[in-house]
Amino acid sequence: AFDPIRWGQIATPGRVVRKKAFIALGFAGARTRDATALIATLIPTARGKVDIKALSGFHQWPIGIWERPAHTEDGWEVDEAEVTAALNETFGAYQVALAFCDPHHWGPTIDTWAGKHGDAIVKYDTTKTRAIGYVFRDYKTMMGLALTDEELAELGGVLPKPRMTHNGDALFAEHIANAYKSDLRLLDEDTEEPLWTLQKERRDSPLKIDALISAILAWACAVSAQNKGVGQTTDIPRTRFPRNI
């Protein structure tokens, strides 16, 4: 689904996100199988006169990726206390505008988080196929990763400046490379091409993709927060966003 070489080209490992910056979070995964991930996205801010080109400041990095170790006996489970501590520490270090959290496997835990952090915690059901199909499509396009080889050749082999970068984390990159597209029985209303979702190579594959799902939720969350004016002291052009989010 995502070209790992092109993914590597938009890494900015030296970028430092200041404390108390406005961020959004994405959370998804399983408790006993595969992995669970909490990914952060920096929300670009705009003050004074707006330069549309300056609104390409989305940046992602993992707060935590918890993988089931290989050859682990049944009974292993992600440490809920560790995940909750990581989330709470993030809320303390940054201004977390929103967190989109997939409730599958983690519903009661997310309810507990909402009790502490209020409306910033939002359950996002990734089984809403049409909405998530647009989110997946737009994430790939926004990163500049949807270009065909022919389109890239026309640009001299140089990717256009992406709307978002990432910190180059190696485990995060593995999850990106492990994902496969699976067409949905739904058409994009703009292009009439099939919408698609993400899946592993095969159901029992040990290769994980949960950090990618969390990253896409974090980006959707950041765009939603930006469009609501989070961190903005002036009007800004709305980022194109999938309908029915």
mmCIF file of C-alpha atoms in Angstrom:
data_model
loop_
_atom_site.group_PDB
_atom_site.id
_atom_site.type_symbol
_atom_site.label_atom_id
_atom_site.label_comp_id
_atom_site.label_asym_id
_atom_site.label_seq_id
_atom_site.Cartn_x
_atom_site.Cartn_y
_atom_site.Cartn_z
ATOM 1 C CA ALA A 1 0.000 0.000 0.000
ATOM 2 C CA PHE A 2 2.872 2.374 0.798
ATOM 3 C CA ASP A 3 6.275 2.455 -0.869
ATOM 4 C CA PRO A 4 8.842 2.135 1.974
ATOM 5 C CA ILE A 5 11.499 3.941 -0.068
ATOM 6 C CA ARG A 6 9.258 6.947 -0.634
ATOM 7 C CA TRP A 7 8.215 6.799 3.016
ATOM 8 C CA GLY A 8 11.879 7.095 3.955
ATOM 9 C CA GLN A 9 12.264 10.130 1.704
ATOM 10 C CA ILE A 10 9.833 12.198 3.781
ATOM 11 C CA ALA A 11 11.503 11.470 7.116
ATOM 12 C CA THR A 12 12.882 14.424 9.086
ATOM 13 C CA PRO A 13 14.555 12.717 12.067
ATOM 14 C CA GLY A 14 16.150 15.925 13.332
ATOM 15 C CA ARG A 15 12.886 17.791 13.766
ATOM 16 C CA VAL A 16 12.100 18.689 17.374
ATOM 17 C CA VAL A 17 8.504 19.291 18.480
ATOM 18 C CA ARG A 18 8.429 21.803 21.309
ATOM 19 C CA LYS A 19 6.692 20.957 24.543
ATOM 20 C CA LYS A 20 3.143 22.297 24.895
ATOM 21 C CA ALA A 21 2.741 22.331 21.103
ATOM 22 C CA PHE A 22 -0.721 21.524 19.791
ATOM 23 C CA ILE A 23 -0.915 17.870 18.793
ATOM 24 C CA ALA A 24 -3.456 15.150 17.985
ATOM 25 C CA LEU A 25 -3.255 11.444 18.785
ATOM 26 C CA GLY A 26 -4.306 8.236 17.069
ATOM 27 C CA PHE A 27 -4.673 4.942 18.918
ATOM 28 C CA ALA A 28 -5.490 1.471 17.582
ATOM 29 C CA GLY A 29 -4.498 -2.132 18.004
ATOM 30 C CA ALA A 30 -5.121 -5.422 19.752
ATOM 31 C CA ARG A 31 -4.478 -6.465 23.331
ATOM 32 C CA THR A 32 -3.240 -10.025 22.858
ATOM 33 C CA ARG A 33 -2.315 -10.337 19.176
ATOM 34 C CA ASP A 34 -0.333 -8.221 16.726
ATOM 35 C CA ALA A 35 0.382 -4.796 18.234
ATOM 36 C CA THR A 36 -1.024 -1.598 19.696
ATOM 37 C CA ALA A 37 0.238 1.879 18.856
ATOM 38 C CA LEU A 38 -0.180 5.475 20.003
ATOM 39 C CA ILE A 39 0.941 7.963 17.338
ATOM 40 C CA ALA A 40 1.168 11.755 17.655
ATOM 41 C CA THR A 41 0.676 14.379 14.931
ATOM 42 C CA LEU A 42 1.789 17.989 15.241
ATOM 43 C CA ILE A 43 -1.006 20.401 14.304
ATOM 44 C CA PRO A 44 0.312 23.283 12.155
ATOM 45 C CA THR A 45 -0.480 26.670 13.622
ATOM 46 C CA ALA A 46 -1.072 29.942 11.782
ATOM 47 C CA ARG A 47 -0.736 33.434 13.197
ATOM 48 C CA GLY A 48 -1.178 36.713 11.393
ATOM 49 C CA LYS A 49 -1.069 36.682 7.600
ATOM 50 C CA VAL A 50 -1.571 33.203 6.237
ATOM 51 C CA ASP A 51 0.796 31.627 3.748
ATOM 52 C CA ILE A 52 -0.904 28.510 2.403
ATOM 53 C CA LYS A 53 2.498 26.946 1.695
ATOM 54 C CA ALA A 54 3.331 27.257 5.389
ATOM 55 C CA LEU A 55 0.466 24.969 6.279
ATOM 56 C CA SER A 56 2.496 21.885 5.408
ATOM 57 C CA GLY A 57 3.677 21.417 8.969
ATOM 58 C CA PHE A 58 1.976 18.167 9.996
ATOM 59 C CA HIS A 59 4.592 15.892 11.578
ATOM 60 C CA GLN A 60 4.199 12.415 13.066
ATOM 61 C CA TRP A 61 6.066 10.336 15.616
ATOM 62 C CA PRO A 62 5.224 7.302 17.767
ATOM 63 C CA ILE A 63 4.543 7.796 21.460
ATOM 64 C CA GLY A 64 4.623 4.036 21.821
ATOM 65 C CA ILE A 65 4.360 0.852 19.773
ATOM 66 C CA TRP A 66 3.681 -2.298 21.778
ATOM 67 C CA GLU A 67 4.238 -5.493 19.743
ATOM 68 C CA ARG A 68 3.538 -9.063 20.725
ATOM 69 C CA PRO A 69 7.022 -10.666 20.849
ATOM 70 C CA ALA A 70 7.717 -13.535 18.487
ATOM 71 C CA HIS A 71 7.223 -17.071 19.830
ATOM 72 C CA THR A 72 5.271 -15.779 22.835
ATOM 73 C CA GLU A 73 3.022 -18.244 24.637
ATOM 74 C CA ASP A 74 -0.713 -17.677 24.874
ATOM 75 C CA GLY A 75 -1.639 -15.364 27.699
ATOM 76 C CA TRP A 76 0.543 -12.438 26.638
ATOM 77 C CA GLU A 77 -1.223 -9.078 26.743
ATOM 78 C CA VAL A 78 -0.249 -5.466 26.140
ATOM 79 C CA ASP A 79 0.474 -3.766 29.462
ATOM 80 C CA GLU A 80 -2.570 -1.500 29.836
ATOM 81 C CA ALA A 81 -0.968 0.470 32.657
ATOM 82 C CA GLU A 82 2.049 1.244 30.467
ATOM 83 C CA VAL A 83 -0.153 2.414 27.592
ATOM 84 C CA THR A 84 -2.258 4.578 29.914
ATOM 85 C CA ALA A 85 0.871 6.076 31.471
ATOM 86 C CA ALA A 86 2.223 6.964 28.025
ATOM 87 C CA LEU A 87 -1.069 8.637 27.100
ATOM 88 C CA ASN A 88 -1.230 10.603 30.353
ATOM 89 C CA GLU A 89 2.386 11.731 30.019
ATOM 90 C CA THR A 90 1.658 12.954 26.502
ATOM 91 C CA PHE A 91 -1.314 14.980 27.736
ATOM 92 C CA GLY A 92 0.999 16.522 30.319
ATOM 93 C CA ALA A 93 3.782 17.351 27.884
ATOM 94 C CA TYR A 94 1.714 18.728 24.980
ATOM 95 C CA GLN A 95 -1.596 20.447 24.328
ATOM 96 C CA VAL A 96 -3.555 17.460 23.054
ATOM 97 C CA ALA A 97 -6.499 18.828 21.090
ATOM 98 C CA LEU A 98 -8.074 15.483 20.198
ATOM 99 C CA ALA A 99 -7.338 11.783 20.273
ATOM 100 C CA PHE A 100 -9.100 9.429 17.857
ATOM 101 C CA CYS A 101 -9.154 5.984 19.479
ATOM 102 C CA ASP A 102 -10.356 2.761 17.863
ATOM 103 C CA PRO A 103 -12.586 1.109 20.494
ATOM 104 C CA HIS A 104 -12.094 -2.454 19.260
ATOM 105 C CA HIS A 105 -10.376 -4.369 22.092
ATOM 106 C CA TRP A 106 -9.909 -1.181 24.145
ATOM 107 C CA GLY A 107 -13.430 0.204 24.706
ATOM 108 C CA PRO A 108 -13.537 0.205 28.552
ATOM 109 C CA THR A 109 -9.978 1.567 28.723
ATOM 110 C CA ILE A 110 -10.861 4.404 26.368
ATOM 111 C CA ASP A 111 -13.887 5.181 28.550
ATOM 112 C CA THR A 112 -11.527 5.501 31.515
ATOM 113 C CA TRP A 113 -9.291 7.853 29.525
ATOM 114 C CA ALA A 114 -12.319 9.965 28.616
ATOM 115 C CA GLY A 115 -13.187 10.188 32.304
ATOM 116 C CA LYS A 116 -9.801 11.809 32.901
ATOM 117 C CA HIS A 117 -9.299 13.833 29.707
ATOM 118 C CA GLY A 118 -12.889 14.619 28.764
ATOM 119 C CA ASP A 119 -14.011 15.439 25.238
ATOM 120 C CA ALA A 120 -10.438 15.250 23.910
ATOM 121 C CA ILE A 121 -10.864 11.459 23.805
ATOM 122 C CA VAL A 122 -13.034 10.433 20.855
ATOM 123 C CA LYS A 123 -13.955 6.882 19.888
ATOM 124 C CA TYR A 124 -13.422 6.372 16.156
ATOM 125 C CA ASP A 125 -14.801 3.191 14.646
ATOM 126 C CA THR A 126 -12.504 2.048 11.835
ATOM 127 C CA THR A 127 -15.238 -0.239 10.473
ATOM 128 C CA LYS A 128 -17.048 2.793 8.965
ATOM 129 C CA THR A 129 -15.899 1.630 5.555
ATOM 130 C CA ARG A 130 -16.764 4.596 3.315
ATOM 131 C CA ALA A 131 -15.419 7.213 5.712
ATOM 132 C CA ILE A 132 -12.242 5.264 6.473
ATOM 133 C CA GLY A 133 -11.750 4.589 2.750
ATOM 134 C CA TYR A 134 -11.548 8.323 2.107
ATOM 135 C CA VAL A 135 -9.267 8.802 5.102
ATOM 136 C CA PHE A 136 -6.823 6.139 3.884
ATOM 137 C CA ARG A 137 -6.856 7.564 0.350
ATOM 138 C CA ASP A 138 -6.289 11.143 1.468
ATOM 139 C CA TYR A 139 -3.501 10.209 3.897
ATOM 140 C CA LYS A 140 -1.523 8.581 1.106
ATOM 141 C CA THR A 141 -2.195 11.463 -1.307
ATOM 142 C CA MET A 142 -1.326 14.125 1.251
ATOM 143 C CA MET A 143 2.016 12.477 1.967
ATOM 144 C CA GLY A 144 2.872 12.618 -1.730
ATOM 145 C CA LEU A 145 3.003 8.817 -1.762
ATOM 146 C CA ALA A 146 0.148 8.221 -4.195
ATOM 147 C CA LEU A 147 2.125 9.153 -7.309
ATOM 148 C CA THR A 148 2.650 6.475 -9.924
ATOM 149 C CA ASP A 149 6.184 5.763 -11.141
ATOM 150 C CA GLU A 150 5.326 7.559 -14.375
ATOM 151 C CA GLU A 151 4.082 10.657 -12.538
ATOM 152 C CA LEU A 152 7.180 10.637 -10.354
ATOM 153 C CA ALA A 153 9.407 10.365 -13.446
ATOM 154 C CA GLU A 154 7.700 13.443 -14.897
ATOM 155 C CA LEU A 155 8.770 15.293 -11.759
ATOM 156 C CA GLY A 156 12.369 14.267 -12.266
ATOM 157 C CA GLY A 157 12.155 11.562 -9.635
ATOM 158 C CA VAL A 158 11.748 14.134 -6.867
ATOM 159 C CA LEU A 159 8.742 13.876 -4.557
ATOM 160 C CA PRO A 160 6.768 17.112 -4.147
ATOM 161 C CA LYS A 161 6.899 18.645 -0.688
ATOM 162 C CA PRO A 162 4.540 16.553 1.467
ATOM 163 C CA ARG A 163 1.906 18.035 3.704
ATOM 164 C CA MET A 164 3.367 15.932 6.505
ATOM 165 C CA THR A 165 6.653 14.390 7.587
ATOM 166 C CA HIS A 166 7.620 11.825 10.234
ATOM 167 C CA ASN A 167 10.558 11.231 12.549
ATOM 168 C CA GLY A 168 11.991 8.207 10.766
ATOM 169 C CA ASP A 169 11.335 5.713 13.571
ATOM 170 C CA ALA A 170 12.424 2.265 12.336
ATOM 171 C CA LEU A 171 9.592 0.236 13.884
ATOM 172 C CA PHE A 172 7.031 2.752 12.604
ATOM 173 C CA ALA A 173 8.515 2.322 9.118
ATOM 174 C CA GLU A 174 8.182 -1.467 9.370
ATOM 175 C CA HIS A 175 4.450 -1.152 10.009
ATOM 176 C CA ILE A 176 4.133 1.156 6.996
ATOM 177 C CA ALA A 177 5.934 -1.344 4.757
ATOM 178 C CA ASN A 178 3.849 -4.290 5.993
ATOM 179 C CA ALA A 179 0.470 -2.909 4.878
ATOM 180 C CA TYR A 180 -1.448 -4.148 1.834
ATOM 181 C CA LYS A 181 -4.383 -2.506 0.057
ATOM 182 C CA SER A 182 -7.710 -4.283 -0.117
ATOM 183 C CA ASP A 183 -10.338 -2.808 -2.427
ATOM 184 C CA LEU A 184 -13.758 -2.114 -0.977
ATOM 185 C CA ARG A 185 -17.025 -2.566 -2.859
ATOM 186 C CA LEU A 186 -17.403 1.193 -2.783
ATOM 187 C CA LEU A 187 -16.401 3.772 -5.363
ATOM 188 C CA ASP A 188 -14.708 7.093 -4.797
ATOM 189 C CA GLU A 189 -17.389 9.633 -5.696
ATOM 190 C CA ASP A 190 -14.722 11.924 -7.192
ATOM 191 C CA THR A 191 -12.750 9.480 -9.352
ATOM 192 C CA GLU A 192 -15.155 6.500 -9.554
ATOM 193 C CA GLU A 193 -12.217 4.274 -8.614
ATOM 194 C CA PRO A 194 -12.562 1.714 -5.804
ATOM 195 C CA LEU A 195 -11.979 2.932 -2.279
ATOM 196 C CA TRP A 196 -9.688 0.691 -0.281
ATOM 197 C CA THR A 197 -8.780 -0.347 3.224
ATOM 198 C CA LEU A 198 -5.601 -1.778 4.739
ATOM 199 C CA GLN A 199 -4.758 -5.286 5.795
ATOM 200 C CA LYS A 200 -1.831 -7.549 6.623
ATOM 201 C CA GLU A 201 -0.222 -9.788 4.016
ATOM 202 C CA ARG A 202 -2.380 -12.601 5.398
ATOM 203 C CA ARG A 203 -4.539 -12.949 8.477
ATOM 204 C CA ASP A 204 -1.976 -14.990 10.454
ATOM 205 C CA SER A 205 1.044 -12.942 9.337
ATOM 206 C CA PRO A 206 3.424 -11.958 12.164
ATOM 207 C CA LEU A 207 4.062 -8.649 10.377
ATOM 208 C CA LYS A 208 2.238 -5.780 12.066
ATOM 209 C CA ILE A 209 0.432 -2.720 10.633
ATOM 210 C CA ASP A 210 -1.209 -1.220 13.734
ATOM 211 C CA ALA A 211 1.136 1.783 13.889
ATOM 212 C CA LEU A 212 0.027 2.758 10.374
ATOM 213 C CA ILE A 213 -3.656 2.581 11.337
ATOM 214 C CA SER A 214 -2.925 4.689 14.415
ATOM 215 C CA ALA A 215 -0.958 7.184 12.317
ATOM 216 C CA ILE A 216 -3.824 7.622 9.886
ATOM 217 C CA LEU A 217 -6.233 8.192 12.772
ATOM 218 C CA ALA A 218 -3.800 10.715 14.268
ATOM 219 C CA TRP A 219 -3.602 12.627 10.983
ATOM 220 C CA ALA A 220 -7.393 12.617 10.547
ATOM 221 C CA CYS A 221 -7.664 13.852 14.117
ATOM 222 C CA ALA A 222 -5.121 16.636 13.517
ATOM 223 C CA VAL A 223 -6.943 17.840 10.411
ATOM 224 C CA SER A 224 -10.250 17.797 12.265
ATOM 225 C CA ALA A 225 -8.753 19.855 15.095
ATOM 226 C CA GLN A 226 -7.119 22.300 12.673
ATOM 227 C CA ASN A 227 -10.377 22.814 10.819
ATOM 228 C CA LYS A 228 -12.023 23.632 14.149
ATOM 229 C CA GLY A 229 -9.443 26.377 14.706
ATOM 230 C CA VAL A 230 -7.164 24.647 17.218
ATOM 231 C CA GLY A 231 -3.921 26.598 17.519
ATOM 232 C CA GLN A 232 -5.018 29.157 14.927
ATOM 233 C CA THR A 233 -5.204 32.895 15.606
ATOM 234 C CA THR A 234 -6.441 33.736 12.122
ATOM 235 C CA ASP A 235 -8.655 32.222 9.464
ATOM 236 C CA ILE A 236 -6.900 29.525 7.477
ATOM 237 C CA PRO A 237 -7.888 27.610 4.366
ATOM 238 C CA ARG A 238 -9.663 24.404 5.411
ATOM 239 C CA THR A 239 -7.744 21.253 4.697
ATOM 240 C CA ARG A 240 -9.690 18.956 2.355
ATOM 241 C CA PHE A 241 -11.119 16.283 4.541
ATOM 242 C CA PRO A 242 -13.061 13.089 3.947
ATOM 243 C CA ARG A 243 -16.800 13.404 4.365
ATOM 244 C CA ASN A 244 -18.654 11.740 7.244
ATOM 245 C CA ILE A 245 -15.605 11.744 9.511
#
